[in-house]
Amino acid sequence: MKIVVTIDQPTGDFQKRLLALLAEHASQVEVDATWTVQRAEQYYRSLPKRARRIIKLCVAGDGYVASEDLRDDENASLRGHSASLKRLLQRGAMRGLWPESIHPPITPVGPGFGKVVGYAMDEDLVPVFFTAIRNVETEPEEWAEQRLTQAAALEKAIRTQGGTWDTRRAVTALSDAGHEASDKRARQILRDLAASGLLVKTDPDRAVYDTSA
């Protein structure tokens, strides 16, 4: 048996009592620590403008943004960018918006010693945060429109041609439609179309799909 309970903006007293109850049955409780669109929206809405930019550019880059694309000049620090991300994750857990065990949606990449060469996001989180950004932002940016156009173009090609699809065929179809898409982006669209039911994954280890009947 699986019971899913969602508490929207719990009061402080209720949250304390609920956490105490869960602690009593910790061995039988499985905490849902996945990023949903709702959680991503709450996270993104609470970020200051500079930190939002990291999330947006990372999603636009299919899960990675380089530090030089974030700095106002080559000598500028990214300290003010990344600190907001960490603080917000902690505050959200205290408010019950997500569990303490949830992983940061974005992580700094670098050689260490405080140096950051970029920020990375797990590929599976890119579509979640893309949807969240679209729901929050009233004026879609060019990169967001481009992603939607790419997805629509590949979906049209698959519906028209049918058959088996992999990364190479998807990239070729997008190129024929006038889009320059990376392998990573093509795989992401294929996953999204599989989730929608248009495709069925046929290889557990590779991005190979058949058109559903």
Coordinates of C-alpha atoms in Angstrom, one line a residue:
M1 CA 0.0 0.0 0.0
K2 CA 1.2 3.5 -0.8
I3 CA -0.3 6.6 0.6
V4 CA 0.8 10.0 -0.7
V5 CA 0.1 13.1 1.4
T6 CA 0.6 16.6 0.2
I7 CA 0.5 19.5 2.7
D8 CA 0.4 23.0 1.1
Q9 CA 1.9 25.7 3.3
P10 CA 1.5 24.0 6.7
T11 CA 1.5 26.1 9.9
G12 CA 4.5 25.9 12.2
D13 CA 2.6 24.0 14.9
F14 CA 1.1 21.5 12.5
Q15 CA 4.4 20.9 10.8
K16 CA 6.1 20.2 14.1
R17 CA 3.5 17.7 15.1
L18 CA 3.5 16.0 11.7
L19 CA 7.3 15.7 11.6
A20 CA 7.2 14.2 15.1
L21 CA 4.6 11.6 14.0
L22 CA 6.6 10.7 11.0
A23 CA 9.7 10.4 13.1
E24 CA 7.9 7.7 15.3
H25 CA 7.4 5.7 12.1
A26 CA 10.5 6.6 10.3
S27 CA 11.3 3.0 9.3
Q28 CA 8.0 2.7 7.5
V29 CA 7.9 6.2 5.9
E30 CA 9.4 6.9 2.5
V31 CA 9.9 10.7 1.9
D32 CA 9.2 11.9 -1.6
A33 CA 12.3 13.9 -2.4
T34 CA 11.8 14.4 -6.1
W35 CA 11.5 17.7 -7.8
T36 CA 8.0 18.3 -9.1
V37 CA 6.8 21.2 -11.3
Q38 CA 5.0 22.6 -8.3
R39 CA 8.2 22.5 -6.1
A40 CA 10.2 23.9 -9.0
E41 CA 7.8 26.8 -9.3
Q42 CA 7.9 27.6 -5.6
Y43 CA 11.7 27.4 -5.7
Y44 CA 12.1 29.6 -8.8
R45 CA 9.5 32.2 -7.6
S46 CA 11.5 32.7 -4.4
L47 CA 14.9 33.3 -6.1
P48 CA 16.3 36.8 -6.6
K49 CA 16.8 37.9 -10.1
R50 CA 20.5 37.1 -10.3
A51 CA 19.9 33.5 -9.1
R52 CA 17.0 33.0 -11.4
R53 CA 19.4 33.7 -14.3
I54 CA 21.5 30.7 -13.3
I55 CA 18.4 28.4 -13.5
K56 CA 17.2 29.9 -16.8
L57 CA 20.5 29.7 -18.6
C58 CA 21.2 26.2 -17.2
V59 CA 17.9 25.0 -18.6
A60 CA 18.5 26.8 -21.9
G61 CA 21.8 25.0 -22.1
D62 CA 20.2 21.6 -21.6
G63 CA 21.7 21.3 -18.1
Y64 CA 24.8 23.4 -18.1
V65 CA 25.8 27.1 -18.1
A66 CA 29.4 28.3 -18.1
S67 CA 30.6 30.9 -15.6
E68 CA 31.6 33.4 -18.3
D69 CA 28.0 33.4 -19.5
L70 CA 26.9 34.6 -16.0
R71 CA 29.6 37.1 -15.1
D72 CA 29.0 40.8 -15.9
D73 CA 32.7 41.0 -16.5
E74 CA 35.6 38.5 -16.4
N75 CA 36.7 39.6 -12.9
A76 CA 33.2 39.5 -11.3
S77 CA 32.4 37.0 -8.6
L78 CA 29.6 34.5 -8.7
R79 CA 29.4 34.4 -4.9
G80 CA 26.2 36.3 -4.8
H81 CA 24.6 34.1 -7.4
S82 CA 25.2 30.7 -5.8
A83 CA 24.6 31.7 -2.1
S84 CA 21.0 32.4 -2.8
L85 CA 20.4 29.0 -4.2
K86 CA 21.7 27.3 -1.1
R87 CA 19.9 29.5 1.4
L88 CA 16.5 29.1 -0.4
L89 CA 16.8 25.3 -0.4
Q90 CA 17.3 25.4 3.4
R91 CA 14.4 27.9 4.0
G92 CA 12.1 25.9 1.8
A93 CA 12.8 22.7 3.8
M94 CA 12.1 24.6 7.0
R95 CA 8.7 25.8 5.6
G96 CA 7.8 22.3 4.5
L97 CA 7.8 23.1 0.8
W98 CA 10.2 20.1 0.2
P99 CA 12.0 17.6 2.4
E100 CA 15.4 18.3 3.8
S101 CA 16.7 15.3 1.9
I102 CA 15.9 16.8 -1.5
H103 CA 19.0 17.3 -3.7
P104 CA 19.9 20.8 -5.0
P105 CA 18.5 21.2 -8.5
I106 CA 21.7 22.9 -9.6
T107 CA 25.3 22.4 -8.5
P108 CA 28.5 24.4 -9.1
V109 CA 31.2 22.8 -11.3
G110 CA 34.8 23.6 -10.8
P111 CA 38.3 22.6 -9.8
G112 CA 37.7 23.4 -6.1
F113 CA 39.1 26.1 -3.8
G114 CA 36.0 28.2 -4.4
K115 CA 36.5 28.4 -8.1
V116 CA 33.4 27.9 -10.3
V117 CA 33.6 27.2 -14.0
G118 CA 29.9 26.6 -14.4
Y119 CA 26.6 25.2 -13.1
A120 CA 25.0 21.9 -13.9
M121 CA 21.5 20.4 -13.7
D122 CA 20.5 16.8 -14.0
E123 CA 19.1 16.1 -17.5
D124 CA 15.9 14.7 -15.9
L125 CA 15.3 18.0 -14.1
V126 CA 15.6 20.2 -17.2
P127 CA 12.0 19.7 -18.5
V128 CA 10.6 20.0 -14.9
F129 CA 12.3 23.4 -14.4
F130 CA 11.5 24.5 -18.0
T131 CA 7.8 24.0 -17.4
A132 CA 8.1 25.8 -14.0
I133 CA 9.9 28.8 -15.7
R134 CA 7.2 29.0 -18.4
N135 CA 4.5 29.0 -15.7
V136 CA 6.2 31.8 -13.7
E137 CA 7.5 34.1 -16.4
T138 CA 4.9 36.2 -18.2
E139 CA 7.2 37.1 -21.1
P140 CA 8.8 33.9 -22.7
E141 CA 12.3 34.5 -23.9
E142 CA 13.7 33.5 -27.3
W143 CA 15.4 30.4 -26.0
A144 CA 12.2 29.1 -24.5
E145 CA 10.3 29.6 -27.7
Q146 CA 13.1 27.9 -29.6
R147 CA 12.8 24.8 -27.3
L148 CA 9.1 24.6 -27.9
T149 CA 9.5 24.9 -31.7
Q150 CA 12.1 22.2 -31.7
A151 CA 9.8 19.8 -29.7
A152 CA 6.9 20.5 -32.1
A153 CA 9.1 20.0 -35.2
L154 CA 10.4 16.6 -34.0
E155 CA 6.9 15.5 -32.9
K156 CA 5.6 16.3 -36.4
A157 CA 8.4 14.4 -38.0
I158 CA 7.8 11.3 -35.9
R159 CA 4.0 11.4 -36.5
T160 CA 4.7 11.7 -40.2
Q161 CA 7.5 9.2 -40.7
G162 CA 6.8 6.7 -37.9
G163 CA 9.2 3.8 -37.3
T164 CA 12.2 3.6 -34.9
W165 CA 13.9 6.7 -33.5
D166 CA 17.3 7.3 -31.9
T167 CA 19.4 10.3 -31.2
R168 CA 21.0 10.5 -34.6
R169 CA 17.7 10.2 -36.5
A170 CA 16.2 12.9 -34.2
V171 CA 19.1 15.3 -34.7
T172 CA 18.8 14.7 -38.5
A173 CA 15.1 15.3 -38.5
L174 CA 15.5 18.6 -36.5
S175 CA 18.3 19.7 -38.9
D176 CA 16.0 19.0 -41.9
A177 CA 13.4 21.2 -40.2
G178 CA 15.9 24.0 -39.8
H179 CA 16.9 23.5 -36.2
E180 CA 20.4 23.1 -34.8
A181 CA 20.0 20.8 -31.8
S182 CA 22.6 19.0 -29.7
D183 CA 22.4 15.3 -29.0
K184 CA 21.4 16.0 -25.4
R185 CA 18.5 18.2 -26.6
A186 CA 17.4 15.5 -29.0
R187 CA 17.4 12.9 -26.3
Q188 CA 15.4 15.1 -24.0
I189 CA 12.7 15.6 -26.6
L190 CA 12.6 11.9 -27.3
R191 CA 12.1 11.3 -23.5
D192 CA 9.3 13.9 -23.4
L193 CA 7.5 12.3 -26.3
A194 CA 7.9 8.9 -24.7
A195 CA 6.3 10.3 -21.6
S196 CA 3.4 11.6 -23.6
G197 CA 2.8 8.2 -25.1
L198 CA 3.9 8.9 -28.7
L199 CA 7.0 6.8 -28.4
V200 CA 7.8 3.5 -26.6
K201 CA 11.4 2.9 -25.3
T202 CA 12.7 -0.4 -26.7
D203 CA 16.3 -0.4 -25.4
P204 CA 16.8 0.0 -21.6
D205 CA 20.4 1.2 -22.1
R206 CA 20.1 3.4 -25.2
A207 CA 17.8 6.2 -26.4
V208 CA 16.0 4.0 -28.9
Y209 CA 12.2 4.3 -29.4
D210 CA 9.5 2.9 -31.5
T211 CA 6.4 4.9 -32.5
S212 CA 3.5 3.7 -30.5
A213 CA 0.6 2.0 -32.4

